[in-house]
Amino acid sequence: MDARVQDAGIRGEIDIAGVNKVFGQGAAAFHALTDIDLTIATGEFFTLLGPSGCGKTTLLRVIAGFEQPTSGSLRINGAEVAGLGPNRRPVNTVFQSYALFPHMTVAQNIGFGLKMLGKSKREVEATTADMLRLVQMEALAERRPAEISGGQQQRVALARALAPRPRVLLLDEPLSALDLKLRKEMQGELKRLQAETGITFVFVTHDQEEALTMSDRVAVMSAGRILQMGAPTEIYNAPVNRFVADFIGETNFLVLPVASVNGATATLTLPGGKPATARLPDGMRPATGADVTAVIRPEQAAITGPEEAELTATVDGAVFFGTDTHLQLTLTDGQPFVLRRQNRPDQPPPATGEKLGLSLAPGALRVLED
Amino acid sequence: MVAPVDPADPAGAAADAPPDVARPGGWAAHRWKWLLCAPALTVLILAASGPLLIVVVYSFLTPGTLGGVTWEFSTDAWFRVFFRRDIFDPDVVTWNTSHLAIFWRSISLSLQTTLLCAILGFPTAWFIATRPPHTRTIWLFLITIPFWTNLLIRTFAIQEMIRNNGTINTLLQGLGLIDGPIQMMFTDFAVLVGMAYVFLPLMVLPLYAAMDKMDFRLVEAGYDLYASRLMVLWHVILPQVKPGFIAGSILVFIPAIGAYVTPRVLGGGRTMMLGNLIALQFGQGRNWPLGAALAMLMLIVVVGALIFYLRTVGRNDGERRV
C-alpha cells in the first residue's frame, strides 16, 4: 500500500468508518452495528456505554478481531486491519470473564502473549516481573487462577493484556463481576494503569456512573448505533435525545407548551403559569403553543420560599440515599417530578402531602428532540 | 445463630434443630448407615470378586484331559505363560516366544488403536462441540448408531470392505490404480482398522464431554495474545481437553487389549491377540489353568498400565490445591 495514502488517513489511534455488522441472512438478519463512525485518539480513555444488546460488545469484538465487520473500514494506528485475525492486531482484550488459562500459573498467564510473540525467555521473565509489580501480584505469581480471588484474577487479566504492550487495550465490562468496594478500587487502579502506560483504553460498560467517572469521552449506544459521543459532562448536561437523557443519570421529563421562540432558546410555560427559558436543540424551531418535552436533572432544582418559587409541588414520598434524599413530587398539573437534595442535619425531609415551592437552576431546562 | 423458634411452626423448628450427629447416640446411628448399601455391596462382591477368585484359583491347578481342571496344585500354567520346555529334553527351558509375540502384538496394537482413535476422535468431537447446541444431540446420536448393530456383523462388514476381492480392492483395480489386490485381510493393519472403527465412539464421547465443558473464550484469549492456530491448539485447547483424552484412552485401551472378535475375524489365525490366546486355551487348547493364568496376566498388565498412565499423564493438570 502506498505509504502517503495510508498516512493521509491517520486521524487517531482507531479509525472506524462506516462499519456495519450483520448476523444471519435474509429475514433472520440482525443488524448488530449500523454505520458506526468513530475516531479514538491515542492515549484516550474511551467508553462505549449502553444497555445490554446495544452492540457495544460487538463493536469491541470487531476492534479486537473476533468478529469481522460486514462492511466498512477499521484502522488501528493508520493501518487497515479489517480481515486480520485477533492475533495479528496490536490490540489486547481484558475479558468480562477474565478468561485466564486455568492450567497455567499467574506468571505463565501474564507471559503468554510475549511468549507467542517469540520474545526471548529472559525478556518474557523480565516483563512478567514488571507486570506482576505493576498490578501488585508478585506474591501470588506461582498460584493458579482457581487459587486467587476474583479481584486478583482481574488484576492478572489486566497484566496479561498489558504485558505485550499493545497500542490499544480493550476492556469488556471488566468490573461487572466485582463487588461495589472492589469495583471502586479497580476503577482508580485502571485510571492509574492507563496514566502509567499511556495506552489507549476502550472500555465497555452498561454502568453509566462508571462511564462518567472514568472516561475522557463516552459513546452512548443503542440498537447498534452511536447516539451521542462526547465528554462525560457534555453527555450528562446536554443529552441529544430522550434515550440518552433517560439512560445517563436520572432525569425529569416535562411536557410543556411553548410560549415563544427566540433563536437558540424558547420560553416555556411551567405548570402554574410561570415562564421558564429552555435551550433548544440545533435546528429545532417548535411552533408557539405546541407541546415539547423538556428535561431537567433532579439536582438542578431547589426548594425555595413561596415568593420566588417557579413551580409548586406536593410531596409524595422521600427516598433516603445517604448523601442525599430523592423527593418524589407531583406538580400542580399532575406531572411527576423528582428532586434530589443533599442531606443536611438542619434540613429534615419534608412530610408527605406538604406543598413546596421549587426554583430551577438557570440554563438547566433543555428541550429534547422527540 | 440462635434464632427464636416459633412454637406455632414445628416444621421450622425441626429444620433449625441441630443435625443428628450432635445428638447423643447420633454417631452410632451414622456408623450403621452403610448397611443400607449392603445389597449392592453383596452383588458387587459376588459378581466381581467371586469369578475373579475362581480364575486365580484355576490358574494354580492342573489341566484336566478333556478341559476343566483337576484339583491338584501346580504352578505349571504360570511357568508356561512365559517359558517352554524342550519336547525332548524337559530340562532345557527357553522363552515362550510365540506367547511373547502375542503379548507384544496386543500391547502394540492396543496402543496404536488408542492413538488412531485419539487422532480421529479429536476432530470429530471438535466438530460436534462447535455445532449449534440443538443439533449436537443429533450428532451424538449418530455417533452411537454403530452400537445398535452387532459387533460381529460390523466386523464382517469391514471384512467385506478390505478383503482381496472386496469393495476397496475392486474399486482401486477398476480405477487402474493397482494391478493386483492389496493384501489387507489377516494383517495387523486389518486388526488396527477394525479396532479403531469399533472403539472410536468410546474416544469421541469423553472428548466431546471435555470440549463441551471447555471455556471457548479461552480460545479467543489465546488468539488475542498473538497465538497462531497451532499454538492455540497446543497451549490452550489440548490442556483443557486432557481429562477427555485420559478417559477416552482408558476406555479404548482396556477393551482393545482384550479384543477377541476383531482379531479373530480380521486377523484370522495369523495375528492372534491376548483375547484369542486365552479363548484358545479354554477351547481347543484344553488348558484351562494356562488360560486362567493368561487372563490374570492381562488383568495385571491393564491395571499396571492404568496406574502408570494416571500417575504420569494425570499429574500437573492444574488441580493443585493450596
PDB file of C-alpha atoms in Angstrom, chain B residues 135-290:
ATOM      1  CA  THR B 135     -28.012 -30.023  16.695  1.00  0.00           C
ATOM      2  CA  ARG B 136     -25.331 -31.546  18.948  1.00  0.00           C
ATOM      3  CA  THR B 137     -27.748 -34.177  20.244  1.00  0.00           C
ATOM      4  CA  ILE B 138     -28.322 -35.353  16.695  1.00  0.00           C
ATOM      5  CA  TRP B 139     -24.596 -35.681  16.020  1.00  0.00           C
ATOM      6  CA  LEU B 140     -24.042 -37.549  19.283  1.00  0.00           C
ATOM      7  CA  PHE B 141     -26.923 -39.816  18.382  1.00  0.00           C
ATOM      8  CA  LEU B 142     -25.297 -40.537  15.009  1.00  0.00           C
ATOM      9  CA  ILE B 143     -22.053 -41.415  16.780  1.00  0.00           C
ATOM     10  CA  THR B 144     -23.825 -44.064  18.849  1.00  0.00           C
ATOM     11  CA  ILE B 145     -25.659 -45.657  15.898  1.00  0.00           C
ATOM     12  CA  PRO B 146     -22.934 -48.282  15.224  1.00  0.00           C
ATOM     13  CA  PHE B 147     -23.555 -49.652  18.728  1.00  0.00           C
ATOM     14  CA  TRP B 148     -27.006 -50.694  17.569  1.00  0.00           C
ATOM     15  CA  THR B 149     -25.568 -53.294  15.218  1.00  0.00           C
ATOM     16  CA  ASN B 150     -23.950 -56.451  16.461  1.00  0.00           C
ATOM     17  CA  LEU B 151     -20.167 -56.186  16.698  1.00  0.00           C
ATOM     18  CA  LEU B 152     -19.679 -59.390  14.704  1.00  0.00           C
ATOM     19  CA  ILE B 153     -21.792 -58.107  11.831  1.00  0.00           C
ATOM     20  CA  ARG B 154     -19.939 -54.805  11.753  1.00  0.00           C
ATOM     21  CA  THR B 155     -16.631 -56.648  11.721  1.00  0.00           C
ATOM     22  CA  PHE B 156     -17.746 -58.803   8.809  1.00  0.00           C
ATOM     23  CA  ALA B 157     -18.786 -55.611   7.048  1.00  0.00           C
ATOM     24  CA  ILE B 158     -15.236 -54.337   7.394  1.00  0.00           C
ATOM     25  CA  GLN B 159     -14.013 -57.662   6.035  1.00  0.00           C
ATOM     26  CA  GLU B 160     -16.261 -57.075   3.035  1.00  0.00           C
ATOM     27  CA  MET B 161     -14.527 -53.731   2.508  1.00  0.00           C
ATOM     28  CA  ILE B 162     -10.925 -54.842   2.782  1.00  0.00           C
ATOM     29  CA  ARG B 163     -10.766 -58.453   1.512  1.00  0.00           C
ATOM     30  CA  ASN B 164      -8.894 -59.196  -1.685  1.00  0.00           C
ATOM     31  CA  ASN B 165     -11.976 -59.045  -3.913  1.00  0.00           C
ATOM     32  CA  GLY B 166     -13.777 -56.617  -1.578  1.00  0.00           C
ATOM     33  CA  THR B 167     -15.000 -53.087  -2.176  1.00  0.00           C
ATOM     34  CA  ILE B 168     -11.707 -51.222  -1.802  1.00  0.00           C
ATOM     35  CA  ASN B 169      -9.573 -53.547  -3.920  1.00  0.00           C
ATOM     36  CA  THR B 170     -12.248 -53.822  -6.641  1.00  0.00           C
ATOM     37  CA  LEU B 171     -12.562 -50.050  -6.761  1.00  0.00           C
ATOM     38  CA  LEU B 172      -8.804 -49.446  -6.910  1.00  0.00           C
ATOM     39  CA  GLN B 173      -8.369 -52.092  -9.586  1.00  0.00           C
ATOM     40  CA  GLY B 174     -11.326 -50.718 -11.538  1.00  0.00           C
ATOM     41  CA  LEU B 175      -9.698 -47.280 -11.489  1.00  0.00           C
ATOM     42  CA  GLY B 176      -6.457 -48.865 -12.672  1.00  0.00           C
ATOM     43  CA  LEU B 177      -4.508 -47.609  -9.695  1.00  0.00           C
ATOM     44  CA  ILE B 178      -3.253 -51.056  -8.728  1.00  0.00           C
ATOM     45  CA  ASP B 179      -2.609 -54.218 -10.734  1.00  0.00           C
ATOM     46  CA  GLY B 180      -3.248 -56.903  -8.161  1.00  0.00           C
ATOM     47  CA  PRO B 181      -5.249 -56.729  -4.945  1.00  0.00           C
ATOM     48  CA  ILE B 182      -3.571 -55.298  -1.834  1.00  0.00           C
ATOM     49  CA  GLN B 183      -3.430 -57.888   0.917  1.00  0.00           C
ATOM     50  CA  MET B 184      -5.195 -56.219   3.832  1.00  0.00           C
ATOM     51  CA  MET B 185      -7.075 -59.112   5.415  1.00  0.00           C
ATOM     52  CA  PHE B 186      -5.260 -61.145   8.065  1.00  0.00           C
ATOM     53  CA  THR B 187      -2.717 -58.405   8.771  1.00  0.00           C
ATOM     54  CA  ASP B 188      -2.087 -56.270  11.830  1.00  0.00           C
ATOM     55  CA  PHE B 189      -3.345 -53.368   9.721  1.00  0.00           C
ATOM     56  CA  ALA B 190      -6.737 -55.032   9.319  1.00  0.00           C
ATOM     57  CA  VAL B 191      -6.974 -55.593  13.069  1.00  0.00           C
ATOM     58  CA  LEU B 192      -5.958 -51.989  13.738  1.00  0.00           C
ATOM     59  CA  VAL B 193      -8.570 -50.588  11.351  1.00  0.00           C
ATOM     60  CA  GLY B 194     -11.234 -52.862  12.780  1.00  0.00           C
ATOM     61  CA  MET B 195     -10.497 -51.977  16.379  1.00  0.00           C
ATOM     62  CA  ALA B 196     -10.222 -48.256  15.698  1.00  0.00           C
ATOM     63  CA  TYR B 197     -13.621 -48.407  13.987  1.00  0.00           C
ATOM     64  CA  VAL B 198     -15.214 -50.307  16.853  1.00  0.00           C
ATOM     65  CA  PHE B 199     -13.743 -48.254  19.691  1.00  0.00           C
ATOM     66  CA  LEU B 200     -13.813 -44.774  18.128  1.00  0.00           C
ATOM     67  CA  PRO B 201     -17.086 -43.710  19.831  1.00  0.00           C
ATOM     68  CA  LEU B 202     -15.519 -44.556  23.199  1.00  0.00           C
ATOM     69  CA  MET B 203     -12.913 -41.874  22.471  1.00  0.00           C
ATOM     70  CA  VAL B 204     -15.266 -39.356  20.866  1.00  0.00           C
ATOM     71  CA  LEU B 205     -17.781 -39.266  23.709  1.00  0.00           C
ATOM     72  CA  PRO B 206     -15.417 -38.380  26.613  1.00  0.00           C
ATOM     73  CA  LEU B 207     -13.543 -35.958  24.336  1.00  0.00           C
ATOM     74  CA  TYR B 208     -16.817 -34.299  23.474  1.00  0.00           C
ATOM     75  CA  ALA B 209     -17.738 -34.124  27.148  1.00  0.00           C
ATOM     76  CA  ALA B 210     -14.414 -32.383  27.895  1.00  0.00           C
ATOM     77  CA  MET B 211     -14.840 -29.954  24.982  1.00  0.00           C
ATOM     78  CA  ASP B 212     -18.406 -29.230  25.960  1.00  0.00           C
ATOM     79  CA  LYS B 213     -17.162 -28.107  29.379  1.00  0.00           C
ATOM     80  CA  MET B 214     -14.334 -26.119  27.808  1.00  0.00           C
ATOM     81  CA  ASP B 215     -14.495 -22.360  28.004  1.00  0.00           C
ATOM     82  CA  PHE B 216     -14.255 -21.267  24.371  1.00  0.00           C
ATOM     83  CA  ARG B 217     -13.428 -17.744  25.498  1.00  0.00           C
ATOM     84  CA  LEU B 218     -10.018 -19.144  26.385  1.00  0.00           C
ATOM     85  CA  VAL B 219      -9.512 -19.848  22.692  1.00  0.00           C
ATOM     86  CA  GLU B 220     -10.306 -16.215  21.947  1.00  0.00           C
ATOM     87  CA  ALA B 221      -7.948 -15.148  24.720  1.00  0.00           C
ATOM     88  CA  GLY B 222      -5.237 -17.273  23.082  1.00  0.00           C
ATOM     89  CA  TYR B 223      -5.763 -15.679  19.682  1.00  0.00           C
ATOM     90  CA  ASP B 224      -5.916 -12.251  21.290  1.00  0.00           C
ATOM     91  CA  LEU B 225      -2.479 -12.882  22.812  1.00  0.00           C
ATOM     92  CA  TYR B 226      -0.919 -13.453  19.396  1.00  0.00           C
ATOM     93  CA  ALA B 227      -1.059 -17.270  19.368  1.00  0.00           C
ATOM     94  CA  SER B 228      -1.390 -18.929  15.962  1.00  0.00           C
ATOM     95  CA  ARG B 229      -3.964 -21.670  15.384  1.00  0.00           C
ATOM     96  CA  LEU B 230      -1.429 -24.359  16.126  1.00  0.00           C
ATOM     97  CA  MET B 231      -0.267 -22.607  19.304  1.00  0.00           C
ATOM     98  CA  VAL B 232      -3.869 -22.185  20.492  1.00  0.00           C
ATOM     99  CA  LEU B 233      -4.441 -25.892  19.893  1.00  0.00           C
ATOM    100  CA  TRP B 234      -1.293 -26.859  21.748  1.00  0.00           C
ATOM    101  CA  HIS B 235      -1.257 -24.371  24.635  1.00  0.00           C
ATOM    102  CA  VAL B 236      -4.947 -23.696  25.194  1.00  0.00           C
ATOM    103  CA  ILE B 237      -7.210 -26.425  23.807  1.00  0.00           C
ATOM    104  CA  LEU B 238      -5.234 -29.596  24.474  1.00  0.00           C
ATOM    105  CA  PRO B 239      -4.600 -28.834  28.166  1.00  0.00           C
ATOM    106  CA  GLN B 240      -8.325 -28.161  28.525  1.00  0.00           C
ATOM    107  CA  VAL B 241      -9.471 -31.421  26.942  1.00  0.00           C
ATOM    108  CA  LYS B 242      -6.764 -33.556  28.549  1.00  0.00           C
ATOM    109  CA  PRO B 243      -9.194 -35.184  31.009  1.00  0.00           C
ATOM    110  CA  GLY B 244     -11.233 -36.289  27.983  1.00  0.00           C
ATOM    111  CA  PHE B 245      -8.158 -37.770  26.351  1.00  0.00           C
ATOM    112  CA  ILE B 246      -7.298 -39.635  29.547  1.00  0.00           C
ATOM    113  CA  ALA B 247     -10.796 -41.055  29.924  1.00  0.00           C
ATOM    114  CA  GLY B 248     -11.023 -41.900  26.217  1.00  0.00           C
ATOM    115  CA  SER B 249      -7.626 -43.605  26.189  1.00  0.00           C
ATOM    116  CA  ILE B 250      -8.601 -45.794  29.132  1.00  0.00           C
ATOM    117  CA  LEU B 251     -11.940 -46.653  27.574  1.00  0.00           C
ATOM    118  CA  VAL B 252     -10.276 -47.637  24.282  1.00  0.00           C
ATOM    119  CA  PHE B 253      -7.106 -49.303  25.525  1.00  0.00           C
ATOM    120  CA  ILE B 254      -8.714 -51.681  28.019  1.00  0.00           C
ATOM    121  CA  PRO B 255     -11.221 -53.348  25.683  1.00  0.00           C
ATOM    122  CA  ALA B 256      -8.671 -53.229  22.847  1.00  0.00           C
ATOM    123  CA  ILE B 257      -6.099 -55.259  24.713  1.00  0.00           C
ATOM    124  CA  GLY B 258      -8.685 -57.943  25.423  1.00  0.00           C
ATOM    125  CA  ALA B 259     -10.327 -57.777  21.988  1.00  0.00           C
ATOM    126  CA  TYR B 260     -11.496 -61.124  20.686  1.00  0.00           C
ATOM    127  CA  VAL B 261     -13.913 -60.778  17.778  1.00  0.00           C
ATOM    128  CA  THR B 262     -11.987 -58.242  15.688  1.00  0.00           C
ATOM    129  CA  PRO B 263      -8.606 -60.011  15.654  1.00  0.00           C
ATOM    130  CA  ARG B 264     -10.410 -63.357  15.196  1.00  0.00           C
ATOM    131  CA  VAL B 265     -12.331 -62.212  12.103  1.00  0.00           C
ATOM    132  CA  LEU B 266      -9.925 -59.710  10.537  1.00  0.00           C
ATOM    133  CA  GLY B 267      -6.632 -61.149  11.749  1.00  0.00           C
ATOM    134  CA  GLY B 268      -7.529 -64.760  11.086  1.00  0.00           C
ATOM    135  CA  GLY B 269      -5.318 -67.224  12.898  1.00  0.00           C
ATOM    136  CA  ARG B 270      -2.246 -65.284  11.883  1.00  0.00           C
ATOM    137  CA  THR B 271      -2.478 -62.162  14.008  1.00  0.00           C
ATOM    138  CA  MET B 272      -3.645 -63.513  17.298  1.00  0.00           C
ATOM    139  CA  MET B 273      -4.115 -61.244  20.294  1.00  0.00           C
ATOM    140  CA  LEU B 274      -4.291 -61.973  24.014  1.00  0.00           C
ATOM    141  CA  GLY B 275      -8.043 -62.442  23.950  1.00  0.00           C
ATOM    142  CA  ASN B 276      -7.770 -65.073  21.220  1.00  0.00           C
ATOM    143  CA  LEU B 277      -4.935 -66.847  23.011  1.00  0.00           C
ATOM    144  CA  ILE B 278      -6.987 -67.050  26.208  1.00  0.00           C
ATOM    145  CA  ALA B 279     -10.046 -68.280  24.326  1.00  0.00           C
ATOM    146  CA  LEU B 280      -7.889 -70.883  22.629  1.00  0.00           C
ATOM    147  CA  GLN B 281      -6.797 -72.347  25.971  1.00  0.00           C
ATOM    148  CA  PHE B 282     -10.396 -72.788  27.085  1.00  0.00           C
ATOM    149  CA  GLY B 283     -11.322 -74.284  23.696  1.00  0.00           C
ATOM    150  CA  GLN B 284      -9.129 -76.409  21.523  1.00  0.00           C
ATOM    151  CA  GLY B 285      -6.123 -75.950  23.827  1.00  0.00           C
ATOM    152  CA  ARG B 286      -7.923 -77.675  26.706  1.00  0.00           C
ATOM    153  CA  ASN B 287      -5.638 -75.964  29.160  1.00  0.00           C
ATOM    154  CA  TRP B 288      -7.879 -74.018  31.499  1.00  0.00           C
ATOM    155  CA  PRO B 289      -5.139 -73.216  34.048  1.00  0.00           C
ATOM    156  CA  LEU B 290      -2.982 -71.661  31.321  1.00  0.00           C
TER     157      LEU B 290
END
